[in-house]
């Protein structure tokens, strides 16, 4: 039985059994008060000399923080106990007496990253991982409802998607392989069979920038659908983000409180989101005092300033063609711009989604590759997709870790990822 199951009046006067880890413990004469935690919560256990055997009492006394323990006893209501109920132990079993646990109060963020394999047990990380689970689950529920199929693209790939500067190269039996930067091209291939597809897979970027939102391995939720246009894709994303935020509010109120999230900020995520053309957003940035050229690329700093006092997410659409990778479809009425979008989260969080329409005409694709100094032969299979019944289509990529960072109100992406990978961190 789990601790979460017994924290209610139904448990009173029944014999319960829980197992978990010692959260804290103090001795007071004939009594030991041991708080135990499991994945669902914490509860106080009272160990009384004479009620348990003297051997058991001695063991309970020696049970240090994080020792693994199983307890049987009678449950009662106890307003003074940490979660309102307590267990009066009749049987105790210790699985292992823990060594001196290295995490004490007020450790630095850096130390907690070094010891992440143990810090995962904290209330904060447990709450964050539960919210992550909710997000993944709600993505799958949402996509199923919309008739999208989940697919598995490869992670070892032969070419780049998002530009050469962030490619991770790995030796591959005498050849060069790369870790995928995005599964988009593979999703496009799946689309010709399944029409609407998505994946939640890792993407890798050799990011040298040390920002609060860049890691080298991130969880990438990408979707691709035939016959869909840029603005329609934005409609879907808007509905999706609201769906996830609502699910988080209904399933994880307690966890949001653990990380001290202002719930009103999550409740404010409602349709419609703002939708501005790129130029309008450049204007907003200038009004906020940013020095922006007409073709400025928006980085972390700029997006932070722009979105700082927004209450809702903002779509920025139709970027200048030259700012974006070759696969984006140009607006037929204005080829200097592409039919794409980014979704910027409010409160300074900035980009969480990038997406848009893809070039579906073969000649157009080849000519855009050439003007980007790419060799179409390196992308032979991707070009080939346009040779057999090509269709208009759109897609997007959402950074799951960034989404969680924003929804949970965390100050760094590292806190949203169990084992974050950055330029300086490969362990634990
Ligand atoms: O904007 P990006 O680079 O777009 C693509 O990769 C497209 N091929 C996606 C697609 O259309 N299928 O990345 C998409 C999202 C970003 O908006 C961001 O949320 C996340 O992926 N992302 C990162 N998250 C954490 N660390 C990084 N280094 C990230 N790079 C991108
Ligand atoms: Mg982007």
GROMACS .gro file of C-alpha atoms and ligand atoms in nm:
model
  460
    1UNK     CA    1   0.000   0.000   0.000
    2UNK     CA    2   0.118   0.352  -0.073
    3UNK     CA    3   0.140   0.636   0.175
    4UNK     CA    4  -0.090   0.845  -0.045
    5UNK     CA    5  -0.361   0.579  -0.001
    6UNK     CA    6  -0.364   0.592   0.376
    7UNK     CA    7  -0.370   0.968   0.430
    8UNK     CA    8  -0.746   0.982   0.481
    9UNK     CA    9  -1.004   0.898   0.750
   10UNK     CA   10  -1.070   0.553   0.608
   11UNK     CA   11  -0.734   0.436   0.744
   12UNK     CA   12  -0.815   0.525   1.103
   13UNK     CA   13  -0.793   0.220   1.336
   14UNK     CA   14  -0.695  -0.015   1.054
   15UNK     CA   15  -0.366  -0.202   1.029
   16UNK     CA   16  -0.158  -0.063   0.747
   17UNK     CA   17   0.176  -0.147   0.599
   18UNK     CA   18   0.403   0.094   0.415
   19UNK     CA   19   0.754   0.082   0.281
   20UNK     CA   20   0.989   0.347   0.164
   21UNK     CA   21   1.276   0.559   0.287
   22UNK     CA   22   1.344   0.747   0.607
   23UNK     CA   23   1.275   1.114   0.545
   24UNK     CA   24   1.372   1.230   0.893
   25UNK     CA   25   1.378   1.084   1.241
   26UNK     CA   26   1.396   1.200   1.601
   27UNK     CA   27   1.411   1.020   1.932
   28UNK     CA   28   1.230   1.118   2.247
   29UNK     CA   29   1.278   0.875   2.535
   30UNK     CA   30   1.073   0.561   2.475
   31UNK     CA   31   0.955   0.694   2.139
   32UNK     CA   32   1.108   0.737   1.797
   33UNK     CA   33   0.927   0.955   1.542
   34UNK     CA   34   1.028   0.847   1.195
   35UNK     CA   35   0.885   1.016   0.889
   36UNK     CA   36   0.879   0.783   0.590
   37UNK     CA   37   0.846   0.882   0.228
   38UNK     CA   38   0.749   0.686  -0.081
   39UNK     CA   39   0.660   0.799  -0.431
   40UNK     CA   40   0.322   0.927  -0.316
   41UNK     CA   41   0.394   1.125   0.001
   42UNK     CA   42   0.522   1.124   0.358
   43UNK     CA   43   0.376   0.996   0.685
   44UNK     CA   44   0.487   0.989   1.048
   45UNK     CA   45   0.554   0.657   1.216
   46UNK     CA   46   0.574   0.626   1.595
   47UNK     CA   47   0.797   0.350   1.724
   48UNK     CA   48   0.742   0.275   2.091
   49UNK     CA   49   0.967   0.070   2.315
   50UNK     CA   50   0.777  -0.234   2.435
   51UNK     CA   51   0.529  -0.226   2.147
   52UNK     CA   52   0.795  -0.341   1.903
   53UNK     CA   53   1.068  -0.586   2.006
   54UNK     CA   54   1.382  -0.438   2.157
   55UNK     CA   55   1.572  -0.551   1.845
   56UNK     CA   56   1.332  -0.362   1.624
   57UNK     CA   57   1.350  -0.059   1.847
   58UNK     CA   58   1.731  -0.057   1.821
   59UNK     CA   59   1.711  -0.090   1.445
   60UNK     CA   60   1.466   0.198   1.418
   61UNK     CA   61   1.704   0.404   1.629
   62UNK     CA   62   1.988   0.336   1.388
   63UNK     CA   63   1.782   0.407   1.076
   64UNK     CA   64   1.952   0.710   0.925
   65UNK     CA   65   1.803   0.941   0.662
   66UNK     CA   66   1.731   0.748   0.340
   67UNK     CA   67   1.748   0.406   0.506
   68UNK     CA   68   1.501   0.171   0.336
   69UNK     CA   69   1.231   0.055   0.571
   70UNK     CA   70   0.901  -0.131   0.596
   71UNK     CA   71   0.654  -0.067   0.875
   72UNK     CA   72   0.330  -0.228   0.986
   73UNK     CA   73   0.104  -0.069   1.244
   74UNK     CA   74  -0.223   0.094   1.336
   75UNK     CA   75  -0.320   0.414   1.161
   76UNK     CA   76  -0.467   0.708   1.348
   77UNK     CA   77  -0.556   1.068   1.295
   78UNK     CA   78  -0.296   1.300   1.447
   79UNK     CA   79  -0.321   1.673   1.376
   80UNK     CA   80   0.031   1.726   1.510
   81UNK     CA   81   0.186   1.481   1.262
   82UNK     CA   82   0.331   1.622   0.942
   83UNK     CA   83   0.052   1.502   0.713
   84UNK     CA   84  -0.227   1.470   0.969
   85UNK     CA   85  -0.208   1.091   1.025
   86UNK     CA   86   0.038   0.860   1.191
   87UNK     CA   87   0.119   0.493   1.211
   88UNK     CA   88   0.184   0.329   1.546
   89UNK     CA   89   0.439   0.064   1.452
   90UNK     CA   90   0.398  -0.297   1.553
   91UNK     CA   91   0.651  -0.444   1.311
   92UNK     CA   92   0.959  -0.292   1.153
   93UNK     CA   93   1.195  -0.421   0.893
   94UNK     CA   94   1.502  -0.237   0.774
   95UNK     CA   95   1.634  -0.330   0.431
   96UNK     CA   96   1.944  -0.115   0.445
   97UNK     CA   97   2.086   0.139   0.687
   98UNK     CA   98   2.188   0.432   0.468
   99UNK     CA   99   2.534   0.583   0.481
  100UNK     CA  100   2.558   0.950   0.570
  101UNK     CA  101   2.336   1.122   0.308
  102UNK     CA  102   2.538   1.400   0.142
  103UNK     CA  103   2.247   1.637   0.076
  104UNK     CA  104   2.166   1.877   0.355
  105UNK     CA  105   1.983   2.207   0.346
  106UNK     CA  106   2.094   2.505   0.136
  107UNK     CA  107   2.323   2.331  -0.109
  108UNK     CA  108   2.411   2.522  -0.426
  109UNK     CA  109   2.243   2.448  -0.760
  110UNK     CA  110   2.580   2.330  -0.890
  111UNK     CA  111   2.622   2.080  -0.606
  112UNK     CA  112   2.270   1.950  -0.662
  113UNK     CA  113   2.354   1.896  -1.030
  114UNK     CA  114   2.670   1.705  -0.936
  115UNK     CA  115   2.461   1.483  -0.716
  116UNK     CA  116   2.153   1.466  -0.934
  117UNK     CA  117   2.132   1.088  -0.902
  118UNK     CA  118   2.048   1.143  -0.535
  119UNK     CA  119   1.875   1.480  -0.564
  120UNK     CA  120   1.610   1.307  -0.777
  121UNK     CA  121   1.464   1.189  -0.445
  122UNK     CA  122   1.390   1.543  -0.329
  123UNK     CA  123   1.032   1.669  -0.305
  124UNK     CA  124   1.112   1.929  -0.568
  125UNK     CA  125   1.252   1.687  -0.826
  126UNK     CA  126   0.981   1.433  -0.754
  127UNK     CA  127   0.719   1.702  -0.820
  128UNK     CA  128   0.894   1.807  -1.141
  129UNK     CA  129   0.916   1.450  -1.269
  130UNK     CA  130   0.548   1.395  -1.196
  131UNK     CA  131   0.463   1.705  -1.397
  132UNK     CA  132   0.686   1.581  -1.679
  133UNK     CA  133   0.494   1.258  -1.679
  134UNK     CA  134   0.165   1.448  -1.700
  135UNK     CA  135   0.291   1.651  -1.995
  136UNK     CA  136   0.403   1.340  -2.187
  137UNK     CA  137   0.078   1.167  -2.110
  138UNK     CA  138  -0.135   1.462  -2.215
  139UNK     CA  139   0.057   1.501  -2.542
  140UNK     CA  140  -0.023   1.140  -2.627
  141UNK     CA  141  -0.388   1.175  -2.530
  142UNK     CA  142  -0.422   1.491  -2.734
  143UNK     CA  143  -0.257   1.347  -3.043
  144UNK     CA  144  -0.462   1.030  -3.031
  145UNK     CA  145  -0.777   1.239  -3.013
  146UNK     CA  146  -0.659   1.423  -3.325
  147UNK     CA  147  -0.582   1.098  -3.513
  148UNK     CA  148  -0.205   1.143  -3.518
  149UNK     CA  149   0.009   0.828  -3.517
  150UNK     CA  150   0.314   0.798  -3.294
  151UNK     CA  151   0.624   0.689  -3.486
  152UNK     CA  152   0.989   0.610  -3.407
  153UNK     CA  153   1.248   0.789  -3.619
  154UNK     CA  154   1.619   0.699  -3.597
  155UNK     CA  155   1.861   0.894  -3.376
  156UNK     CA  156   2.175   0.812  -3.579
  157UNK     CA  157   2.147   1.010  -3.901
  158UNK     CA  158   2.355   1.098  -4.205
  159UNK     CA  159   2.295   1.473  -4.230
  160UNK     CA  160   2.196   1.797  -4.065
  161UNK     CA  161   1.853   1.955  -4.030
  162UNK     CA  162   1.903   2.274  -3.834
  163UNK     CA  163   2.245   2.396  -3.950
  164UNK     CA  164   2.597   2.259  -3.929
  165UNK     CA  165   2.725   2.449  -3.628
  166UNK     CA  166   2.540   2.239  -3.371
  167UNK     CA  167   2.594   1.892  -3.520
  168UNK     CA  168   2.731   1.613  -3.300
  169UNK     CA  169   2.947   1.384  -3.507
  170UNK     CA  170   2.994   1.022  -3.401
  171UNK     CA  171   3.218   0.756  -3.553
  172UNK     CA  172   3.011   0.494  -3.728
  173UNK     CA  173   3.206   0.191  -3.854
  174UNK     CA  174   3.448   0.399  -4.056
  175UNK     CA  175   3.179   0.641  -4.168
  176UNK     CA  176   3.056   0.967  -4.020
  177UNK     CA  177   2.721   0.969  -3.849
  178UNK     CA  178   2.546   1.244  -3.657
  179UNK     CA  179   2.311   1.251  -3.363
  180UNK     CA  180   1.983   1.385  -3.494
  181UNK     CA  181   1.909   1.755  -3.442
  182UNK     CA  182   1.543   1.705  -3.526
  183UNK     CA  183   1.332   1.417  -3.656
  184UNK     CA  184   1.144   1.641  -3.894
  185UNK     CA  185   1.270   1.494  -4.223
  186UNK     CA  186   1.182   1.142  -4.112
  187UNK     CA  187   0.838   1.254  -3.999
  188UNK     CA  188   0.789   1.395  -4.347
  189UNK     CA  189   0.864   1.051  -4.488
  190UNK     CA  190   0.618   0.883  -4.247
  191UNK     CA  191   0.355   1.138  -4.345
  192UNK     CA  192   0.319   0.994  -4.695
  193UNK     CA  193   0.188   0.679  -4.534
  194UNK     CA  194   0.014   0.781  -4.212
  195UNK     CA  195  -0.074   1.145  -4.304
  196UNK     CA  196  -0.057   1.279  -3.947
  197UNK     CA  197   0.237   1.169  -3.735
  198UNK     CA  198   0.431   1.266  -3.424
  199UNK     CA  199   0.719   1.154  -3.210
  200UNK     CA  200   0.862   1.234  -2.869
  201UNK     CA  201   1.231   1.161  -2.914
  202UNK     CA  202   1.561   1.308  -2.807
  203UNK     CA  203   1.728   1.567  -3.029
  204UNK     CA  204   2.090   1.665  -2.992
  205UNK     CA  205   2.260   1.999  -3.046
  206UNK     CA  206   2.622   2.085  -2.979
  207UNK     CA  207   2.509   2.408  -2.812
  208UNK     CA  208   2.797   2.613  -2.689
  209UNK     CA  209   2.572   2.889  -2.561
  210UNK     CA  210   2.525   2.883  -2.188
  211UNK     CA  211   2.173   3.010  -2.146
  212UNK     CA  212   1.895   2.912  -1.913
  213UNK     CA  213   1.719   2.730  -2.193
  214UNK     CA  214   1.981   2.541  -2.394
  215UNK     CA  215   2.092   2.186  -2.334
  216UNK     CA  216   2.276   1.948  -2.567
  217UNK     CA  217   2.015   1.672  -2.544
  218UNK     CA  218   1.649   1.760  -2.522
  219UNK     CA  219   1.318   1.588  -2.545
  220UNK     CA  220   1.167   1.688  -2.877
  221UNK     CA  221   0.801   1.648  -2.952
  222UNK     CA  222   0.759   1.688  -3.324
  223UNK     CA  223   0.456   1.653  -3.548
  224UNK     CA  224   0.396   1.658  -3.921
  225UNK     CA  225   0.069   1.651  -4.115
  226UNK     CA  226  -0.035   1.640  -4.478
  227UNK     CA  227  -0.266   1.906  -4.624
  228UNK     CA  228  -0.218   2.140  -4.328
  229UNK     CA  229  -0.124   2.509  -4.366
  230UNK     CA  230   0.084   2.729  -4.140
  231UNK     CA  231  -0.204   2.906  -3.962
  232UNK     CA  232  -0.390   2.577  -3.917
  233UNK     CA  233  -0.085   2.427  -3.750
  234UNK     CA  234  -0.083   2.724  -3.514
  235UNK     CA  235  -0.450   2.651  -3.431
  236UNK     CA  236  -0.357   2.296  -3.335
  237UNK     CA  237  -0.064   2.407  -3.121
  238UNK     CA  238  -0.279   2.661  -2.941
  239UNK     CA  239  -0.535   2.397  -2.854
  240UNK     CA  240  -0.258   2.160  -2.748
  241UNK     CA  241  -0.085   2.403  -2.513
  242UNK     CA  242  -0.416   2.494  -2.346
  243UNK     CA  243  -0.496   2.123  -2.312
  244UNK     CA  244  -0.161   2.049  -2.144
  245UNK     CA  245  -0.189   2.350  -1.909
  246UNK     CA  246  -0.541   2.246  -1.804
  247UNK     CA  247  -0.431   1.887  -1.745
  248UNK     CA  248  -0.141   2.007  -1.532
  249UNK     CA  249  -0.375   2.221  -1.324
  250UNK     CA  250  -0.616   1.936  -1.268
  251UNK     CA  251  -0.361   1.658  -1.208
  252UNK     CA  252  -0.067   1.834  -1.044
  253UNK     CA  253  -0.194   2.111  -0.819
  254UNK     CA  254   0.013   1.976  -0.531
  255UNK     CA  255   0.329   1.953  -0.742
  256UNK     CA  256   0.280   2.307  -0.875
  257UNK     CA  257   0.261   2.420  -0.515
  258UNK     CA  258   0.582   2.235  -0.425
  259UNK     CA  259   0.767   2.437  -0.691
  260UNK     CA  260   0.580   2.751  -0.575
  261UNK     CA  261   0.417   2.816  -0.910
  262UNK     CA  262   0.167   3.102  -0.924
  263UNK     CA  263  -0.138   2.905  -1.041
  264UNK     CA  264  -0.298   3.216  -1.189
  265UNK     CA  265  -0.019   3.230  -1.444
  266UNK     CA  266  -0.108   2.879  -1.561
  267UNK     CA  267  -0.482   2.952  -1.554
  268UNK     CA  268  -0.420   3.252  -1.779
  269UNK     CA  269  -0.309   3.024  -2.065
  270UNK     CA  270  -0.623   3.049  -2.275
  271UNK     CA  271  -0.717   3.081  -2.638
  272UNK     CA  272  -0.665   3.291  -2.840
  273UNK     CA  273  -0.288   3.342  -2.816
  274UNK     CA  274  -0.138   3.655  -2.969
  275UNK     CA  275  -0.044   3.617  -3.336
  276UNK     CA  276   0.194   3.871  -3.482
  277UNK     CA  277   0.395   3.889  -3.799
  278UNK     CA  278   0.770   3.897  -3.748
  279UNK     CA  279   0.794   4.271  -3.827
  280UNK     CA  280   0.539   4.358  -3.562
  281UNK     CA  281   0.742   4.169  -3.303
  282UNK     CA  282   1.056   4.356  -3.407
  283UNK     CA  283   0.857   4.675  -3.340
  284UNK     CA  284   0.753   4.549  -2.997
  285UNK     CA  285   1.119   4.475  -2.922
  286UNK     CA  286   1.222   4.825  -3.027
  287UNK     CA  287   0.954   4.979  -2.808
  288UNK     CA  288   1.112   4.790  -2.521
  289UNK     CA  289   1.444   4.952  -2.595
  290UNK     CA  290   1.612   4.670  -2.788
  291UNK     CA  291   1.842   4.766  -3.074
  292UNK     CA  292   1.705   4.547  -3.352
  293UNK     CA  293   1.787   4.556  -3.722
  294UNK     CA  294   1.512   4.481  -3.976
  295UNK     CA  295   1.634   4.123  -4.009
  296UNK     CA  296   1.734   4.061  -3.650
  297UNK     CA  297   1.740   3.703  -3.528
  298UNK     CA  298   1.564   3.674  -3.195
  299UNK     CA  299   1.782   3.511  -2.932
  300UNK     CA  300   1.727   3.439  -2.567
  301UNK     CA  301   1.790   3.796  -2.454
  302UNK     CA  302   1.558   3.954  -2.709
  303UNK     CA  303   1.277   3.706  -2.651
  304UNK     CA  304   1.305   3.754  -2.278
  305UNK     CA  305   1.261   4.128  -2.310
  306UNK     CA  306   0.976   4.094  -2.559
  307UNK     CA  307   0.772   3.838  -2.366
  308UNK     CA  308   0.850   3.954  -2.011
  309UNK     CA  309   0.518   4.121  -1.943
  310UNK     CA  310   0.300   3.918  -2.170
  311UNK     CA  311   0.028   3.720  -1.995
  312UNK     CA  312  -0.029   3.471  -2.277
  313UNK     CA  313   0.186   3.297  -2.538
  314UNK     CA  314   0.259   3.473  -2.865
  315UNK     CA  315   0.298   3.331  -3.214
  316UNK     CA  316   0.549   3.509  -3.433
  317UNK     CA  317   0.487   3.417  -3.796
  318UNK     CA  318   0.640   3.469  -4.140
  319UNK     CA  319   1.007   3.528  -4.062
  320UNK     CA  320   1.244   3.667  -4.328
  321UNK     CA  321   1.351   3.379  -4.553
  322UNK     CA  322   1.720   3.434  -4.493
  323UNK     CA  323   1.685   3.375  -4.118
  324UNK     CA  324   1.548   3.024  -4.153
  325UNK     CA  325   1.675   2.682  -4.275
  326UNK     CA  326   1.620   2.581  -4.637
  327UNK     CA  327   1.316   2.357  -4.586
  328UNK     CA  328   1.074   2.638  -4.495
  329UNK     CA  329   0.823   2.721  -4.769
  330UNK     CA  330   0.836   3.074  -4.901
  331UNK     CA  331   0.516   3.273  -4.908
  332UNK     CA  332   0.416   3.260  -5.279
  333UNK     CA  333   0.293   3.619  -5.248
  334UNK     CA  334   0.608   3.740  -5.076
  335UNK     CA  335   0.911   3.512  -5.126
  336UNK     CA  336   1.121   3.727  -4.895
  337UNK     CA  337   0.930   3.564  -4.608
  338UNK     CA  338   0.858   3.202  -4.518
  339UNK     CA  339   0.531   3.050  -4.400
  340UNK     CA  340   0.659   2.957  -4.056
  341UNK     CA  341   0.602   3.036  -3.691
  342UNK     CA  342   0.762   3.029  -3.350
  343UNK     CA  343   0.562   3.014  -3.031
  344UNK     CA  344   0.703   3.235  -2.756
  345UNK     CA  345   0.599   3.163  -2.399
  346UNK     CA  346   0.518   3.461  -2.174
  347UNK     CA  347   0.698   3.579  -1.856
  348UNK     CA  348   1.028   3.600  -2.041
  349UNK     CA  349   1.048   3.227  -2.123
  350UNK     CA  350   1.051   3.277  -2.501
  351UNK     CA  351   1.059   3.014  -2.776
  352UNK     CA  352   0.906   2.676  -2.703
  353UNK     CA  353   0.792   2.578  -3.055
  354UNK     CA  354   0.925   2.625  -3.407
  355UNK     CA  355   0.725   2.510  -3.707
  356UNK     CA  356   0.559   2.590  -4.037
  357UNK     CA  357   0.492   2.481  -4.394
  358UNK     CA  358   0.755   2.279  -4.579
  359UNK     CA  359   0.860   2.320  -4.939
  360UNK     CA  360   0.674   2.048  -5.123
  361UNK     CA  361   0.783   2.127  -5.478
  362UNK     CA  362   1.098   1.940  -5.581
  363UNK     CA  363   1.259   2.213  -5.795
  364UNK     CA  364   1.188   2.476  -5.537
  365UNK     CA  365   1.355   2.260  -5.271
  366UNK     CA  366   1.664   2.201  -5.483
  367UNK     CA  367   1.701   2.568  -5.564
  368UNK     CA  368   1.667   2.669  -5.196
  369UNK     CA  369   1.932   2.415  -5.102
  370UNK     CA  370   2.168   2.553  -5.360
  371UNK     CA  371   2.117   2.909  -5.246
  372UNK     CA  372   2.199   2.790  -4.892
  373UNK     CA  373   2.521   2.631  -5.030
  374UNK     CA  374   2.399   2.279  -4.962
  375UNK     CA  375   2.450   1.988  -5.196
  376UNK     CA  376   2.111   1.833  -5.288
  377UNK     CA  377   2.288   1.499  -5.331
  378UNK     CA  378   2.352   1.494  -4.957
  379UNK     CA  379   1.975   1.507  -4.909
  380UNK     CA  380   1.888   1.267  -5.185
  381UNK     CA  381   1.621   1.075  -4.995
  382UNK     CA  382   1.460   1.391  -4.863
  383UNK     CA  383   1.438   1.537  -5.213
  384UNK     CA  384   1.310   1.201  -5.338
  385UNK     CA  385   1.001   1.240  -5.116
  386UNK     CA  386   0.897   1.525  -5.347
  387UNK     CA  387   0.909   1.302  -5.656
  388UNK     CA  388   0.613   1.079  -5.582
  389UNK     CA  389   0.283   1.248  -5.513
  390UNK     CA  390   0.413   1.541  -5.312
  391UNK     CA  391   0.154   1.730  -5.107
  392UNK     CA  392   0.138   2.054  -4.908
  393UNK     CA  393   0.221   1.988  -4.543
  394UNK     CA  394   0.326   2.148  -4.217
  395UNK     CA  395   0.481   2.048  -3.889
  396UNK     CA  396   0.632   2.174  -3.569
  397UNK     CA  397   0.885   2.088  -3.301
  398UNK     CA  398   0.822   2.159  -2.933
  399UNK     CA  399   1.091   2.144  -2.667
  400UNK     CA  400   0.930   1.941  -2.386
  401UNK     CA  401   1.190   2.056  -2.134
  402UNK     CA  402   1.130   2.420  -2.219
  403UNK     CA  403   0.756   2.373  -2.198
  404UNK     CA  404   0.789   2.224  -1.849
  405UNK     CA  405   1.034   2.496  -1.742
  406UNK     CA  406   0.773   2.755  -1.833
  407UNK     CA  407   0.459   2.581  -1.706
  408UNK     CA  408   0.624   2.498  -1.373
  409UNK     CA  409   0.779   2.847  -1.351
  410UNK     CA  410   1.136   2.713  -1.310
  411UNK     CA  411   1.432   2.948  -1.343
  412UNK     CA  412   1.653   2.712  -1.547
  413UNK     CA  413   1.594   2.430  -1.796
  414UNK     CA  414   1.836   2.216  -1.592
  415UNK     CA  415   1.570   2.189  -1.325
  416UNK     CA  416   1.319   2.040  -1.567
  417UNK     CA  417   1.545   1.756  -1.682
  418UNK     CA  418   1.636   1.460  -1.460
  419UNK     CA  419   1.989   1.429  -1.600
  420UNK     CA  420   2.063   1.747  -1.796
  421UNK     CA  421   2.340   1.748  -2.056
  422UNK     CA  422   2.524   2.070  -2.130
  423UNK     CA  423   2.860   2.175  -2.268
  424UNK     CA  424   3.002   2.128  -1.919
  425UNK     CA  425   2.802   1.836  -1.790
  426UNK     CA  426   2.799   1.469  -1.889
  427UNK     CA  427   2.770   1.323  -1.539
  428UNK     CA  428   2.588   1.181  -1.352
  429LIG     O1  429   1.328   2.565  -3.354
  429LIG     P1  430   1.393   2.431  -3.373
  429LIG     O2  431   1.537   2.428  -3.397
  429LIG     O3  432   1.311   2.361  -3.490
  429LIG     C1  433   1.336   2.237  -3.540
  429LIG     O4  434   1.419   2.159  -3.499
  429LIG     C2  435   1.235   2.194  -3.642
  429LIG     N1  436   1.298   2.098  -3.732
  429LIG     C3  437   1.118   2.134  -3.569
  429LIG     C4  438   1.009   2.087  -3.661
  429LIG     O5  439   0.949   2.170  -3.725
  429LIG     N2  440   0.982   1.958  -3.664
  429LIG     O6  441   1.362   2.343  -3.245
  429LIG     C5  442   1.230   2.320  -3.203
  429LIG     C6  443   1.216   2.341  -3.055
  429LIG     C7  444   1.250   2.481  -3.006
  429LIG     O7  445   1.141   2.568  -3.021
  429LIG     C8  446   1.285   2.455  -2.862
  429LIG     O8  447   1.168   2.447  -2.783
  429LIG     C9  448   1.349   2.318  -2.867
  429LIG     O9  449   1.307   2.257  -2.986
  429LIG     N3  450   1.496   2.330  -2.866
  429LIG    C10  451   1.573   2.314  -2.756
  429LIG     N4  452   1.543   2.286  -2.629
  429LIG    C11  453   1.644   2.277  -2.540
  429LIG     N5  454   1.775   2.291  -2.574
  429LIG    C12  455   1.810   2.318  -2.701
  429LIG     N6  456   1.939   2.330  -2.732
  429LIG    C13  457   1.707   2.331  -2.799
  429LIG     N7  458   1.707   2.356  -2.931
  429LIG    C14  459   1.576   2.355  -2.970
  430LIG    MG1  460   1.368   2.764  -3.348
   0.00000   0.00000   0.00000
